[in-house]
PDB file of C-alpha atoms in Angstrom:
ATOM      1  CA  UNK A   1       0.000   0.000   0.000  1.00  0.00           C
ATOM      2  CA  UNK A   2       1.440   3.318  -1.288  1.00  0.00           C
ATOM      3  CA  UNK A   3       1.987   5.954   1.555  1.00  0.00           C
ATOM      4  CA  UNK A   4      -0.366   7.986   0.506  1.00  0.00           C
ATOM      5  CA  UNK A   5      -3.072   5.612   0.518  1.00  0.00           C
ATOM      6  CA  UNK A   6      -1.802   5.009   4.055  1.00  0.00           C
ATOM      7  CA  UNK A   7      -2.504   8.572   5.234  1.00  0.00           C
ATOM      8  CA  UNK A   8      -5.744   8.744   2.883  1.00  0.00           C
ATOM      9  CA  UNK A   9      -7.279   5.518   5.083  1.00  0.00           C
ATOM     10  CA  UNK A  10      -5.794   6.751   8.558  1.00  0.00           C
ATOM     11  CA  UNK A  11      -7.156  10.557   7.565  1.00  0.00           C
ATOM     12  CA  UNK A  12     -10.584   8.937   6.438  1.00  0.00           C
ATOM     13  CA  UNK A  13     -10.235   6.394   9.608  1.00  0.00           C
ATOM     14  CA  UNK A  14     -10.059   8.865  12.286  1.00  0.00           C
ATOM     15  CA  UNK A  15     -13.447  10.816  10.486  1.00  0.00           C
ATOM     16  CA  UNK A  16     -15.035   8.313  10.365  1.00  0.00           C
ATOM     17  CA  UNK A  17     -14.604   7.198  14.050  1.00  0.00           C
ATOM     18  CA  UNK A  18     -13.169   3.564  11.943  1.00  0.00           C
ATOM     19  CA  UNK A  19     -10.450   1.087  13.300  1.00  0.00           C
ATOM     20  CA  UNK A  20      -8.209   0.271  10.471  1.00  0.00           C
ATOM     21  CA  UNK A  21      -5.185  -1.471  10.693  1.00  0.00           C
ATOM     22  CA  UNK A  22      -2.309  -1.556   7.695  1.00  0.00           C
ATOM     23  CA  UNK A  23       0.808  -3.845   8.047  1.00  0.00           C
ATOM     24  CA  UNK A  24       4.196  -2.905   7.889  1.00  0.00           C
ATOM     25  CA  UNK A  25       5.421  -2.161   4.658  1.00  0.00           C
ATOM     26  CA  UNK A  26       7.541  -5.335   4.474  1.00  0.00           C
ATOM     27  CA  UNK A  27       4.049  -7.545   4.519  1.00  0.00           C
ATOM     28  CA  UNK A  28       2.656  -5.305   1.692  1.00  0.00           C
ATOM     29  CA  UNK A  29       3.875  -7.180  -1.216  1.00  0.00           C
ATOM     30  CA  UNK A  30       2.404  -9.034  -4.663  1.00  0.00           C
ATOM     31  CA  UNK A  31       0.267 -10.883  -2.310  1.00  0.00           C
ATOM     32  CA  UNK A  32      -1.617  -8.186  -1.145  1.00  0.00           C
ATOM     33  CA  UNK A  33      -2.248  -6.973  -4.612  1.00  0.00           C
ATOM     34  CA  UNK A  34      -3.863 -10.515  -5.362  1.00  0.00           C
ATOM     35  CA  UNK A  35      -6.350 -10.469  -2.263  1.00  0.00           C
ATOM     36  CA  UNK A  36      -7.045  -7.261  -2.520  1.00  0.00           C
ATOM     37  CA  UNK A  37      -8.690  -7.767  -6.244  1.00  0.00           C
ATOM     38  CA  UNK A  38     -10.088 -10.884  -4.859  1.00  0.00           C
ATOM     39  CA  UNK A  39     -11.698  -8.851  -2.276  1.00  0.00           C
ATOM     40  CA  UNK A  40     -13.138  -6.168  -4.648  1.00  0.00           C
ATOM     41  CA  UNK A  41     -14.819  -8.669  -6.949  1.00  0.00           C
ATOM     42  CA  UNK A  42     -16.288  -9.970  -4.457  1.00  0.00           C
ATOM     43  CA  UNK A  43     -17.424  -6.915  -2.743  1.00  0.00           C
ATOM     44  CA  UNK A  44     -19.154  -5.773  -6.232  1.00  0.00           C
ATOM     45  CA  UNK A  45     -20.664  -9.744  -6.434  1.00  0.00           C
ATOM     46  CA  UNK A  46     -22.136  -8.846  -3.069  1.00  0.00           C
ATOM     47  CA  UNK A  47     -20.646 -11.697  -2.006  1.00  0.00           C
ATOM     48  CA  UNK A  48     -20.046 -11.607   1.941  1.00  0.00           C
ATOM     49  CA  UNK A  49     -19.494 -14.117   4.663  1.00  0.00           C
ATOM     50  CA  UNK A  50     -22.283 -13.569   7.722  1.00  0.00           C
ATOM     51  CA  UNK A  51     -20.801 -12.375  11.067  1.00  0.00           C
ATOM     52  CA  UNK A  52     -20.703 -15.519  12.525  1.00  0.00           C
ATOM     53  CA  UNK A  53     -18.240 -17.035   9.986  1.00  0.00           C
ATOM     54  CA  UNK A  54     -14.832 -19.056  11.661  1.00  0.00           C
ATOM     55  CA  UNK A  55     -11.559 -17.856  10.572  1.00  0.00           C
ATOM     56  CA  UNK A  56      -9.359 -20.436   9.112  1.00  0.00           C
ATOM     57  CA  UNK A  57      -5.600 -20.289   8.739  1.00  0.00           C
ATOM     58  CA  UNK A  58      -3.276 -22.593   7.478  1.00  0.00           C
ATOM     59  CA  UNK A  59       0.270 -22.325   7.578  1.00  0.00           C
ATOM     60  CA  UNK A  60       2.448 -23.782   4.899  1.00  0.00           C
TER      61      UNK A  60
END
């Protein structure tokens, strides 16, 4: 994430009374890129998990 898309989501964050959280630059690589798009698609699909959903994570 650029640094000025940093500031724009901390600026708009604090506004907004939001938490938001970004990772360190060194975790904001290709990978982020790919679930981010993933995530948009989705978002305009309307496709959401309910609040109740379990959070899975797998280590490699």
């Amino acid at each position: 994430v650029s640094m000025a898309l940093r500031k724009a989501i901390e600026t708009a964050s604090l506004q907004l009374g939001w938490e938001s959280y970004i990772p360190k630059m060194a975790y904001t690589t290709d990978n982020a890129a790919m679930v981010a798009i993933v995530g948009y698609y989705k978002f305009l699909a309307g496709d959401f998990a309910t609040q109740d959903v379990v959070p899975y994570a797998r280590q490699a």
